[in-house]
């Protein structure tokens, strides 16, 4: 979206990338999701998913936990309360944009 | 250049797509429903056991819950809690009330009335209720995701 675009209440620029929105959409439905499964669900590569998860974790929207299973270290991801709220606000903002009812600020 | 409305539509479509992917992924084999049913049935049946064995049974039930969680994580790569927010709570909370009632009834018959056979019958009934409840929960979960 161009920088000059109207700011929509609840719209979260961090979730503008489709893969990030998809990651959050999965995480609000589950307790935890494994890195490889998130990658598969969103059809992204390892490096792209890592970057997205780092950005979301740095912003406090998700938590990353490492655990060992079958001799391999796996990364498990869960949404934070802040992340859940921001995701729902962002989706509501998208729906208002689609409905043509977005209120600029 | 696409309009904000077009971009918002694409974003919502991407969200819908991944929710459908998650719904497709979340298939539960009959053995998974049976595992849940067996755990709740065992819990309801524990009053039928004599005192020292009862604690062993409870410990085994707790270990089973841990193993089921591990099984889900390995099988699906996600873990979904039974009490998650959403329409599935329409199944979770009534089931909780019903199972609590069954447990208390089992306790009464085994401990107060000294009729452990009734507890075992209640455990068998609980298995059926638990299995059907798990199937229903799964059905509502998938429907909720597909409707998002």
CSV table of C-alpha atoms in Angstrom, one decimal:
chain,number,residue,atom,x,y,z
A,1,UNK,CA,0.0,0.0,0.0
A,2,UNK,CA,1.5,3.4,-0.9
A,3,UNK,CA,2.9,5.6,1.9
A,4,UNK,CA,0.4,8.3,1.1
A,5,UNK,CA,-2.5,6.0,1.7
A,6,UNK,CA,-5.0,6.8,4.3
A,7,UNK,CA,-4.2,5.3,7.7
A,8,UNK,CA,-7.0,2.8,8.7
A,9,UNK,CA,-7.8,2.3,12.3
A,10,UNK,CA,-6.6,-1.1,13.5
A,11,UNK,CA,-4.6,-1.7,10.3
A,12,UNK,CA,-1.2,-3.2,11.2
A,13,UNK,CA,1.6,-2.6,8.6
A,14,UNK,CA,3.6,-5.5,10.1
A,15,UNK,CA,0.8,-7.9,9.0
A,16,UNK,CA,0.7,-6.5,5.4
A,17,UNK,CA,2.8,-9.3,4.1
A,18,UNK,CA,0.4,-12.2,3.2
A,19,UNK,CA,2.6,-14.8,4.8
A,20,UNK,CA,2.7,-13.0,8.1
A,21,UNK,CA,-1.1,-12.6,8.1
A,22,UNK,CA,-1.4,-16.3,7.3
A,23,UNK,CA,1.0,-17.3,10.1
A,24,UNK,CA,-1.1,-15.2,12.6
A,25,UNK,CA,-4.3,-16.7,11.1
A,26,UNK,CA,-3.0,-20.2,12.0
A,27,UNK,CA,-1.7,-19.3,15.4
A,28,UNK,CA,-4.9,-17.7,16.7
A,29,UNK,CA,-6.6,-21.1,16.0
A,30,UNK,CA,-4.0,-23.4,17.7
A,31,UNK,CA,-2.1,-23.5,20.9
A,32,UNK,CA,1.2,-24.0,19.1
A,33,UNK,CA,2.5,-24.6,15.6
A,34,UNK,CA,5.8,-26.0,14.5
A,35,UNK,CA,8.0,-24.1,12.1
A,36,UNK,CA,8.0,-26.7,9.4
A,37,UNK,CA,4.2,-26.9,9.5
A,38,UNK,CA,3.8,-23.1,9.3
A,39,UNK,CA,6.1,-23.1,6.3
A,40,UNK,CA,4.0,-25.8,4.6
A,41,UNK,CA,0.7,-24.2,5.4
A,42,UNK,CA,1.9,-20.8,4.0
A,43,UNK,CA,4.0,-22.2,1.1
A,44,UNK,CA,7.1,-20.3,2.1
A,45,UNK,CA,10.7,-21.2,2.2
A,46,UNK,CA,12.8,-21.7,5.4
A,47,UNK,CA,14.6,-18.3,5.1
A,48,UNK,CA,11.4,-16.4,4.3
A,49,UNK,CA,9.6,-18.0,7.2
A,50,UNK,CA,12.5,-17.3,9.6
A,51,UNK,CA,12.5,-13.6,8.7
A,52,UNK,CA,8.7,-13.3,9.1
A,53,UNK,CA,8.8,-15.1,12.5
A,54,UNK,CA,11.7,-13.0,13.7
A,55,UNK,CA,9.9,-9.8,12.8
A,56,UNK,CA,6.7,-11.0,14.5
A,57,UNK,CA,8.6,-12.1,17.6
A,58,UNK,CA,10.5,-8.9,17.8
A,59,UNK,CA,7.3,-6.9,17.7
A,60,UNK,CA,5.8,-9.1,20.5
A,61,UNK,CA,3.1,-10.7,18.4
A,62,UNK,CA,4.4,-14.3,18.8
A,63,UNK,CA,6.6,-16.4,21.1
A,64,UNK,CA,9.2,-18.8,19.8
A,65,UNK,CA,10.1,-21.9,21.8
A,66,UNK,CA,12.8,-24.4,20.9
A,67,UNK,CA,12.4,-28.1,21.8
A,68,UNK,CA,14.2,-31.2,21.0
A,69,UNK,CA,12.3,-34.1,19.4
A,70,UNK,CA,13.6,-37.2,17.7
A,71,UNK,CA,17.1,-35.8,18.1
A,72,UNK,CA,16.3,-32.7,16.2
A,73,UNK,CA,15.7,-29.2,17.5
A,74,UNK,CA,12.4,-27.8,16.5
A,75,UNK,CA,10.9,-24.4,16.8
A,76,UNK,CA,7.4,-24.1,18.2
A,77,UNK,CA,5.4,-20.9,17.7
A,78,UNK,CA,2.5,-19.5,19.7
A,79,UNK,CA,0.6,-16.2,19.5
A,80,UNK,CA,0.8,-13.7,22.4
A,81,UNK,CA,-2.3,-11.9,23.8
A,82,UNK,CA,-1.0,-8.7,22.1
A,83,UNK,CA,-0.6,-10.5,18.8
A,84,UNK,CA,-4.1,-12.0,19.0
A,85,UNK,CA,-5.6,-8.6,19.6
A,86,UNK,CA,-3.6,-6.9,16.8
A,87,UNK,CA,-4.5,-9.7,14.4
A,88,UNK,CA,-8.2,-9.4,15.0
A,89,UNK,CA,-8.0,-5.6,14.8
A,90,UNK,CA,-6.1,-5.9,11.5
A,91,UNK,CA,-8.7,-8.3,10.0
A,92,UNK,CA,-11.5,-6.0,11.1
A,93,UNK,CA,-9.7,-3.2,9.4
A,94,UNK,CA,-9.3,-5.2,6.2
A,95,UNK,CA,-13.0,-6.0,6.3
A,96,UNK,CA,-13.9,-2.3,6.7
A,97,UNK,CA,-11.7,-1.5,3.7
A,98,UNK,CA,-13.5,-4.1,1.6
A,99,UNK,CA,-16.8,-2.8,2.8
A,100,UNK,CA,-15.7,0.7,1.9
A,101,UNK,CA,-16.4,1.9,5.4
A,102,UNK,CA,-12.9,2.5,6.6
A,103,UNK,CA,-12.5,5.7,8.7
A,104,UNK,CA,-9.3,7.6,8.0
A,105,UNK,CA,-7.2,9.1,10.8
B,1,UNK,CA,-1.1,-0.4,-9.0
B,2,UNK,CA,-3.9,-2.1,-7.0
B,3,UNK,CA,-6.3,-0.3,-4.9
B,4,UNK,CA,-6.5,-0.6,-1.1
B,5,UNK,CA,-9.7,-2.5,-1.5
B,6,UNK,CA,-8.2,-5.0,-3.9
B,7,UNK,CA,-5.2,-5.5,-1.6
B,8,UNK,CA,-7.5,-6.0,1.4
B,9,UNK,CA,-9.5,-8.6,-0.6
B,10,UNK,CA,-6.3,-10.4,-1.5
B,11,UNK,CA,-5.2,-10.4,2.1
B,12,UNK,CA,-8.5,-11.8,3.3
B,13,UNK,CA,-8.4,-14.4,0.6
B,14,UNK,CA,-4.9,-15.5,1.7
B,15,UNK,CA,-6.2,-15.7,5.3
B,16,UNK,CA,-9.1,-17.9,4.2
B,17,UNK,CA,-6.8,-20.1,2.2
B,18,UNK,CA,-4.5,-20.9,5.1
B,19,UNK,CA,-7.5,-21.5,7.4
B,20,UNK,CA,-8.8,-24.1,4.8
B,21,UNK,CA,-5.3,-25.6,4.7
B,22,UNK,CA,-5.4,-25.9,8.5
B,23,UNK,CA,-8.9,-27.5,8.4
B,24,UNK,CA,-7.7,-30.0,5.8
B,25,UNK,CA,-4.6,-30.8,8.0
B,26,UNK,CA,-6.6,-31.3,11.1
B,27,UNK,CA,-8.0,-34.8,10.3
B,28,UNK,CA,-8.4,-37.0,13.3
B,29,UNK,CA,-8.2,-40.7,12.8
B,30,UNK,CA,-10.7,-42.9,14.8
B,31,UNK,CA,-7.8,-43.9,17.1
B,32,UNK,CA,-7.3,-40.3,18.2
B,33,UNK,CA,-11.0,-40.0,19.2
B,34,UNK,CA,-10.7,-43.4,20.9
B,35,UNK,CA,-7.6,-42.2,22.8
B,36,UNK,CA,-9.5,-39.3,24.2
B,37,UNK,CA,-12.5,-41.4,25.0
B,38,UNK,CA,-10.3,-44.0,26.8
B,39,UNK,CA,-8.8,-41.3,29.0
B,40,UNK,CA,-12.1,-39.9,30.1
B,41,UNK,CA,-13.6,-43.3,30.5
B,42,UNK,CA,-10.6,-44.4,32.7
B,43,UNK,CA,-11.0,-41.3,34.8
B,44,UNK,CA,-14.7,-42.0,35.4
B,45,UNK,CA,-13.8,-45.6,36.2
B,46,UNK,CA,-11.1,-44.9,38.7
B,47,UNK,CA,-13.3,-45.0,41.8
B,48,UNK,CA,-14.0,-48.7,41.1
B,49,UNK,CA,-10.3,-49.5,41.8
B,50,UNK,CA,-9.2,-50.2,45.4
B,51,UNK,CA,-7.3,-47.3,47.0
B,52,UNK,CA,-3.6,-48.0,46.2
B,53,UNK,CA,-4.4,-48.9,42.6
B,54,UNK,CA,-6.6,-45.8,42.1
B,55,UNK,CA,-3.5,-43.5,42.4
B,56,UNK,CA,-1.6,-45.6,40.0
B,57,UNK,CA,-4.6,-45.4,37.6
B,58,UNK,CA,-4.6,-41.6,37.9
B,59,UNK,CA,-0.9,-41.4,37.3
B,60,UNK,CA,-1.3,-43.5,34.1
B,61,UNK,CA,-4.1,-41.2,33.0
B,62,UNK,CA,-1.9,-38.1,33.4
B,63,UNK,CA,0.9,-39.9,31.5
B,64,UNK,CA,-1.6,-40.8,28.7
B,65,UNK,CA,-2.7,-37.2,28.4
B,66,UNK,CA,1.0,-36.2,28.0
B,67,UNK,CA,1.5,-38.9,25.3
B,68,UNK,CA,-1.6,-37.8,23.4
B,69,UNK,CA,-0.4,-34.2,23.3
B,70,UNK,CA,3.0,-35.5,22.0
B,71,UNK,CA,1.2,-37.7,19.5
B,72,UNK,CA,-0.8,-34.7,18.2
B,73,UNK,CA,2.3,-32.5,17.9
B,74,UNK,CA,4.1,-35.2,16.0
B,75,UNK,CA,1.2,-36.1,13.7
B,76,UNK,CA,0.0,-32.6,12.9
B,77,UNK,CA,2.9,-30.2,13.7
B,78,UNK,CA,0.4,-28.2,15.6
B,79,UNK,CA,-1.3,-28.6,19.0
B,80,UNK,CA,-4.9,-27.6,19.4
B,81,UNK,CA,-6.3,-27.3,22.9
B,82,UNK,CA,-9.7,-28.7,23.6
B,83,UNK,CA,-10.8,-25.5,25.4
B,84,UNK,CA,-9.6,-23.2,22.6
B,85,UNK,CA,-11.7,-20.0,21.9
B,86,UNK,CA,-14.3,-20.5,19.3
B,87,UNK,CA,-17.5,-22.5,18.6
B,88,UNK,CA,-15.9,-25.7,19.9
B,89,UNK,CA,-16.5,-24.4,23.4
B,90,UNK,CA,-20.2,-25.3,22.7
B,91,UNK,CA,-19.0,-28.9,22.9
B,92,UNK,CA,-16.2,-28.5,25.4
B,93,UNK,CA,-18.1,-27.0,28.3
B,94,UNK,CA,-21.2,-29.2,28.2
B,95,UNK,CA,-18.9,-32.2,27.9
B,96,UNK,CA,-17.0,-31.0,31.0
B,97,UNK,CA,-20.2,-30.7,33.0
B,98,UNK,CA,-21.4,-34.1,31.8
B,99,UNK,CA,-18.1,-35.9,32.5
B,100,UNK,CA,-17.9,-34.3,36.0
B,101,UNK,CA,-21.4,-35.6,36.7
B,102,UNK,CA,-20.5,-39.1,35.5
B,103,UNK,CA,-17.4,-39.1,37.7
B,104,UNK,CA,-19.3,-38.0,40.8
B,105,UNK,CA,-21.9,-40.6,40.1
B,106,UNK,CA,-19.2,-43.2,39.7
B,107,UNK,CA,-17.6,-42.1,42.9
B,108,UNK,CA,-20.9,-42.3,44.8
B,109,UNK,CA,-21.7,-45.9,43.6
B,110,UNK,CA,-18.2,-47.2,44.2
B,111,UNK,CA,-17.2,-45.4,47.4
B,112,UNK,CA,-20.5,-44.8,49.2
B,113,UNK,CA,-22.7,-47.7,47.8
B,114,UNK,CA,-19.8,-50.1,47.4
B,115,UNK,CA,-21.0,-51.1,43.9
B,116,UNK,CA,-17.9,-50.8,41.6
B,117,UNK,CA,-19.8,-52.6,38.8
B,118,UNK,CA,-21.9,-49.5,38.3
B,119,UNK,CA,-18.7,-47.4,38.0
B,120,UNK,CA,-17.4,-49.7,35.3
B,121,UNK,CA,-20.7,-49.4,33.5
B,122,UNK,CA,-20.5,-45.7,33.7
B,123,UNK,CA,-16.9,-45.8,32.4
B,124,UNK,CA,-18.2,-47.7,29.4
B,125,UNK,CA,-20.9,-45.1,28.8
B,126,UNK,CA,-18.3,-42.4,29.2
B,127,UNK,CA,-16.2,-44.0,26.5
B,128,UNK,CA,-19.1,-43.7,24.0
B,129,UNK,CA,-19.9,-40.1,25.1
B,130,UNK,CA,-16.2,-39.2,24.9
B,131,UNK,CA,-15.8,-40.6,21.4
B,132,UNK,CA,-18.9,-38.9,20.0
B,133,UNK,CA,-18.0,-35.7,21.8
B,134,UNK,CA,-14.5,-35.8,20.2
B,135,UNK,CA,-15.9,-36.4,16.8
B,136,UNK,CA,-18.4,-33.6,17.2
B,137,UNK,CA,-15.7,-31.2,18.4
B,138,UNK,CA,-13.6,-32.0,15.4
B,139,UNK,CA,-16.5,-31.5,13.0
B,140,UNK,CA,-17.2,-28.1,14.5
B,141,UNK,CA,-13.6,-27.1,14.5
B,142,UNK,CA,-13.2,-27.9,10.8
B,143,UNK,CA,-16.5,-26.2,10.0
B,144,UNK,CA,-15.4,-23.1,11.9
B,145,UNK,CA,-12.2,-22.9,9.9
B,146,UNK,CA,-13.9,-23.4,6.6
B,147,UNK,CA,-16.4,-20.6,7.4
B,148,UNK,CA,-13.7,-18.0,8.4
